[in-house]
CSV table of C-alpha atoms in Angstrom, one decimal:
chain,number,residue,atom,x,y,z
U,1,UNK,CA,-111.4,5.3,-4.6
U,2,UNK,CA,-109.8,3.7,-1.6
U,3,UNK,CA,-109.1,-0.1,-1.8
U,4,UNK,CA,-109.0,-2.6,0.7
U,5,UNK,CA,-108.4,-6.4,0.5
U,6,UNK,CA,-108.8,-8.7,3.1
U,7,UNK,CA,-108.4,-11.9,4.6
U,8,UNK,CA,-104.9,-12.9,3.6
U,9,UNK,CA,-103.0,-15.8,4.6
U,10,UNK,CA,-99.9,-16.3,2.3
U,11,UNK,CA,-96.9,-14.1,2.8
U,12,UNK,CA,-96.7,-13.6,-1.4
U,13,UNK,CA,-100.2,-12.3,-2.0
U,14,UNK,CA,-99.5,-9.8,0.6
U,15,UNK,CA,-96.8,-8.4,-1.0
U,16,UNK,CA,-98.2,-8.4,-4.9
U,17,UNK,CA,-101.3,-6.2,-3.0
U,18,UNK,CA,-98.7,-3.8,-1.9
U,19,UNK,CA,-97.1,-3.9,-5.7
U,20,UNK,CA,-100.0,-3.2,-6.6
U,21,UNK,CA,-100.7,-0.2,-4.7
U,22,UNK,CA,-104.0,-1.2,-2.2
U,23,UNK,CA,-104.5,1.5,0.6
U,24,UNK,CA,-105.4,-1.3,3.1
U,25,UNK,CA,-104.8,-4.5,3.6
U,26,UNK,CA,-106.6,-6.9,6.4
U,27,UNK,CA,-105.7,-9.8,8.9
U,28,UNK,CA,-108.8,-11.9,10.3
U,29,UNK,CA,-108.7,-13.2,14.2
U,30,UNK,CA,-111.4,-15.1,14.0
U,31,UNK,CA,-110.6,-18.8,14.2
U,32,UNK,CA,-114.0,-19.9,12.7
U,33,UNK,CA,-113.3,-18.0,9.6
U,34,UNK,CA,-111.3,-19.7,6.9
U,35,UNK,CA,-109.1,-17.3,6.1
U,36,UNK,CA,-108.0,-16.7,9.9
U,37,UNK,CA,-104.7,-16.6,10.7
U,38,UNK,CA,-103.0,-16.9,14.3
U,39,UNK,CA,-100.7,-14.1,16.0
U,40,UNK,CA,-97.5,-15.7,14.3
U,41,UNK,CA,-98.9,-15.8,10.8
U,42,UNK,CA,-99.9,-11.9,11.4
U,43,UNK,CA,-96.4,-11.0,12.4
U,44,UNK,CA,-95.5,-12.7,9.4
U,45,UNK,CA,-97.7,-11.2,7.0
U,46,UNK,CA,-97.3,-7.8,8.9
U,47,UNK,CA,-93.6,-7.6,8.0
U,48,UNK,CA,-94.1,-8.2,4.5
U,49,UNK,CA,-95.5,-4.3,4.5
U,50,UNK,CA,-94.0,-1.2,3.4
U,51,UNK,CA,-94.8,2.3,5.4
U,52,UNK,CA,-98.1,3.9,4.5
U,53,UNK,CA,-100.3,0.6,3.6
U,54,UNK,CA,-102.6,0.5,6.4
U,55,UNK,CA,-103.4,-3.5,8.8
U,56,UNK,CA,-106.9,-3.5,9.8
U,57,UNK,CA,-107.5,-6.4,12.4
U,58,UNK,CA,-110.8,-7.9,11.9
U,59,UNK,CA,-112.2,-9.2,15.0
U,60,UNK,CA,-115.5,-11.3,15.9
U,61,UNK,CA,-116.5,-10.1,19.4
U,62,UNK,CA,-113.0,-10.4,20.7
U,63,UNK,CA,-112.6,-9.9,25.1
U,64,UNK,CA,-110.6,-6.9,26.1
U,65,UNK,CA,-108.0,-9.4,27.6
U,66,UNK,CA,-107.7,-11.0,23.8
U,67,UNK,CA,-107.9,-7.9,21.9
U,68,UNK,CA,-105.2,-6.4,24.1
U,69,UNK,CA,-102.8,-9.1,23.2
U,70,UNK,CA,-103.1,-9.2,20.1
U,71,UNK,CA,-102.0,-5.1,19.9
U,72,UNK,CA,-99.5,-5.8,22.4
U,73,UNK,CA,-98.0,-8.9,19.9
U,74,UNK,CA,-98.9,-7.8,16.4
U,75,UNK,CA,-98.5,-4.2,14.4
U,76,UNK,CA,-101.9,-3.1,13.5
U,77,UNK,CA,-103.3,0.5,12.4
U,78,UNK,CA,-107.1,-0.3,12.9
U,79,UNK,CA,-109.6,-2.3,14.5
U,80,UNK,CA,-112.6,-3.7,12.2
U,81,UNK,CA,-114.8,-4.9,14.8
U,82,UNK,CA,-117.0,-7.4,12.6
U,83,UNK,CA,-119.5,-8.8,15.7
U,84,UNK,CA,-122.2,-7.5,17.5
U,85,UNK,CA,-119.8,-4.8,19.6
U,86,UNK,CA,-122.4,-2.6,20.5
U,87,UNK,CA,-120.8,1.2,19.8
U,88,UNK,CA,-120.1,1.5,23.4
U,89,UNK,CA,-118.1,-1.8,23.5
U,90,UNK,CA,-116.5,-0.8,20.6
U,91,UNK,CA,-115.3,2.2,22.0
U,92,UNK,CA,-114.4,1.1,25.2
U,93,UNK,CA,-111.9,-1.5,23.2
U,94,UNK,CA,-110.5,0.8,20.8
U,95,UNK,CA,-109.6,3.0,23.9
U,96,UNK,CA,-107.9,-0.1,25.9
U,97,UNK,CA,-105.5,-0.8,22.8
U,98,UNK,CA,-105.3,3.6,21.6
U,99,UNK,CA,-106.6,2.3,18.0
U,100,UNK,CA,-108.7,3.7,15.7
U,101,UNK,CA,-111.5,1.8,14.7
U,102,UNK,CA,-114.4,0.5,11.7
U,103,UNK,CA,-117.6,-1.3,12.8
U,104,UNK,CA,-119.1,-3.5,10.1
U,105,UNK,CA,-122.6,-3.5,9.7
U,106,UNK,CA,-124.5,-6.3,8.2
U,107,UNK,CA,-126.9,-5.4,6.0
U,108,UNK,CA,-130.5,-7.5,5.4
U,109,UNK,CA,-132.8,-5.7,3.0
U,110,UNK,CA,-135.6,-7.7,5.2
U,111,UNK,CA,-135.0,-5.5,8.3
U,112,UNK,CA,-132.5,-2.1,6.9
U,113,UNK,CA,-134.1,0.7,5.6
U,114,UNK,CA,-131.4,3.8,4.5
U,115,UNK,CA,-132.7,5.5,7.8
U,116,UNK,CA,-132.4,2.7,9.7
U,117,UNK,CA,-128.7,2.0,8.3
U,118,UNK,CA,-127.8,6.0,8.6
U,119,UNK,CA,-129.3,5.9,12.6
U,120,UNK,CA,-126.7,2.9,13.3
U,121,UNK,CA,-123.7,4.6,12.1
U,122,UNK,CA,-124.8,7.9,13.6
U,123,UNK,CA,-124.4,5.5,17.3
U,124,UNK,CA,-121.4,4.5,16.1
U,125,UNK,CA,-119.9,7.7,15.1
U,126,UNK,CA,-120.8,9.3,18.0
U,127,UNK,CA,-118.9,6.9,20.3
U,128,UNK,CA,-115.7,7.3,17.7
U,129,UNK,CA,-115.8,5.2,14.9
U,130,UNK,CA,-113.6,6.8,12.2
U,131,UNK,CA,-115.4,4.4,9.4
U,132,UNK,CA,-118.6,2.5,9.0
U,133,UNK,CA,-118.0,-1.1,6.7
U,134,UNK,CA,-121.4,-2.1,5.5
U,135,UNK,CA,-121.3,-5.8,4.4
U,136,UNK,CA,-124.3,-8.3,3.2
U,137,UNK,CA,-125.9,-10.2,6.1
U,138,UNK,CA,-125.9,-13.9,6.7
U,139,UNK,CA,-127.6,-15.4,9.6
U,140,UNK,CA,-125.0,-17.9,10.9
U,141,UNK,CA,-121.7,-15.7,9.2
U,142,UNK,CA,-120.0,-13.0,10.2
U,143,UNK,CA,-119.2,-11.2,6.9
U,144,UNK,CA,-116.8,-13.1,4.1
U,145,UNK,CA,-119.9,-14.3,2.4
U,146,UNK,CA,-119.6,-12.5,-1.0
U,147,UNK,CA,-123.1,-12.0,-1.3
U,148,UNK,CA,-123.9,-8.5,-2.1
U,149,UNK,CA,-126.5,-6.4,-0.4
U,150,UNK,CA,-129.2,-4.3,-1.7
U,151,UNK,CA,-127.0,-0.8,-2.3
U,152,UNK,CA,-130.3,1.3,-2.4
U,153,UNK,CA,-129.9,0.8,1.2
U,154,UNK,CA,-126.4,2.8,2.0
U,155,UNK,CA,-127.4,6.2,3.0
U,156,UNK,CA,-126.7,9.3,0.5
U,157,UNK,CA,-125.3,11.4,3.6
U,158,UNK,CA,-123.8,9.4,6.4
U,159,UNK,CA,-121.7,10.9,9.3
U,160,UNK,CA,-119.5,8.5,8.8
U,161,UNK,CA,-117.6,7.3,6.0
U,162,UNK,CA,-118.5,4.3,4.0
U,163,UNK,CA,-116.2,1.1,3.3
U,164,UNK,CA,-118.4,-0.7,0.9
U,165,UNK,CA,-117.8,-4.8,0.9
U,166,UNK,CA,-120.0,-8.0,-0.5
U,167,UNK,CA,-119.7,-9.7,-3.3
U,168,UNK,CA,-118.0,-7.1,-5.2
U,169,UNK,CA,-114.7,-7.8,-8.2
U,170,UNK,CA,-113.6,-6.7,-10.9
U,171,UNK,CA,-116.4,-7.5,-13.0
U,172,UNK,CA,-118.6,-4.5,-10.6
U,173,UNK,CA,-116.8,-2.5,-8.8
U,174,UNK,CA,-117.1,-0.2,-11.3
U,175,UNK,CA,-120.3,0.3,-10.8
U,176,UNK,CA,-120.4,1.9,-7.3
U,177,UNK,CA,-118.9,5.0,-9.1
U,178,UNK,CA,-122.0,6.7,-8.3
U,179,UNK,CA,-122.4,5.6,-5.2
U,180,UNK,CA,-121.5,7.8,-1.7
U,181,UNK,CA,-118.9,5.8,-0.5
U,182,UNK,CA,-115.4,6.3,0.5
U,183,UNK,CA,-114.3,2.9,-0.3
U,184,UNK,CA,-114.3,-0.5,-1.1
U,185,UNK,CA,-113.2,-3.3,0.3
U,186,UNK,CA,-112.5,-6.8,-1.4
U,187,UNK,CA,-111.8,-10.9,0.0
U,188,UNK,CA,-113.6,-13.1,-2.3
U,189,UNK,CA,-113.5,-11.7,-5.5
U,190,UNK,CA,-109.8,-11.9,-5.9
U,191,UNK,CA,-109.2,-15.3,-4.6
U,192,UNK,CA,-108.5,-18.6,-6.0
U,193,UNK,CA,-109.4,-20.2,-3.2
U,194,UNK,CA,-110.7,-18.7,0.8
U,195,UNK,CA,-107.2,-17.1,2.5
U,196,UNK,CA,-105.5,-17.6,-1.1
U,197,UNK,CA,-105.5,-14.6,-3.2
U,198,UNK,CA,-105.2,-14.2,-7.1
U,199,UNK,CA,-102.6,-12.0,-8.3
U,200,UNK,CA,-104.7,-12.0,-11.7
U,201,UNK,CA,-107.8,-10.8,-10.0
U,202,UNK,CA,-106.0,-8.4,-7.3
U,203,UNK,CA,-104.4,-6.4,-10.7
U,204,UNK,CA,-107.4,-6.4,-12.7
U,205,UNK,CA,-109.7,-5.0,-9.3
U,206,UNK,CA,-107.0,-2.4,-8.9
U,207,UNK,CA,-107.1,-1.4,-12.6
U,208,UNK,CA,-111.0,-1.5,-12.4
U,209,UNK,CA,-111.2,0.8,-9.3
U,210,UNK,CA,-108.6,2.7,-10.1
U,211,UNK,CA,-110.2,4.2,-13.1
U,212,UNK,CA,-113.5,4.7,-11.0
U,213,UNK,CA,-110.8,7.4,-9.2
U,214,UNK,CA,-109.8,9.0,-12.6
């Protein structure tokens, strides 16, 4: 199981996560969010890495001029675009910056059917995506909810693969053992407060999903 937190803010947290042996850790550029941080903060944060723990950039339909300063300013691996990027705007900005990117999609058990969810990220794999995230829909936020979203939805064999997020900690990420993702990908469920993580909460997640690995 491959783990993910996001949404960090504080220089410490950052580095317990990489103590503790996360696969992923990411940044948000999204100023209404309130775990954003600004290109100085991300620099900051960034640093506090060792090699081989990847820094996925979450943007919220960021312009190409935007996007491309923030690559040129800040060391990032991936690009989680988290808006309404359609998968050829996606593409088209992961090719301006040479980055490999995720597109989350926001599910809403009112409108997604598992064919409906496995026809998006077949779009989006065929313009490139290297992951799909599939997150729980909110009508006026881009992800970070920590709602969780019906999982009957995610598809059993998707061409791409899935980074599960929404609502999930400790207390249940062991139950999506059985389900065909690739991994899973935390904010809220290992915080004490939005941007400021737990260290309590980030150890007991990575004990949790690493035995779903075992």
């Amino acid at each position: 199981m491959h783990v993910k937190f996001c949404g960090f803010t504080q220089p410490n947290d950052i580095k317990t996560a990489a103590q503790l042996g996360v696969d992923a850790v990411g940044l948000v550029f999204y100023p209404p969010s309130p775990r954003a941080v600004t290109i100085e903060q991300a620099k900051s944060l960034s640093a506090s890495l060792p090699a081989f723990i990847s820094i996925v950039a979450l943007v919220v339909n960021m312009p190409r001029a935007e996007l491309t300063e923030l690559a040129n300013r800040v060391s990032f691996d991936i690009i989680q675009f988290h808006g309404d990027e359609t998968p050829e705007q996606c593409a088209q900005l992961a090719s301006a910056v040479n980055k490999r990117w995720i597109k989350a999609l926001r599910i809403n058990a009112e409108q997604h059917t598992a064919a409906s969810v496995s026809a998006e990220i077949n779009a989006f794999a065929a313009a490139g995506a290297n992951s799909i995230l599939l997150d729980a829909y909110h009508p006026h936020k881009y992800g970070g909810t920590g709602a969780r979203f019906d999982w009957s939805l995610i598809p059993q064999h998707s061409s791409l693969p899935i980074v599960l997020a929404g609502g999930l900690d400790a207390q249940n990420v062991a139950a999506t053992i059985e389900l065909p993702i690739y991994a899973v990908d935390v904010s809220g469920g290992i915080e004490v407060a939005k941007g400021k993580k737990d260290a309590a909460k980030m150890r007991a997640f990575m004990d949790e999903a690493n035995n779903c690995s075992k």
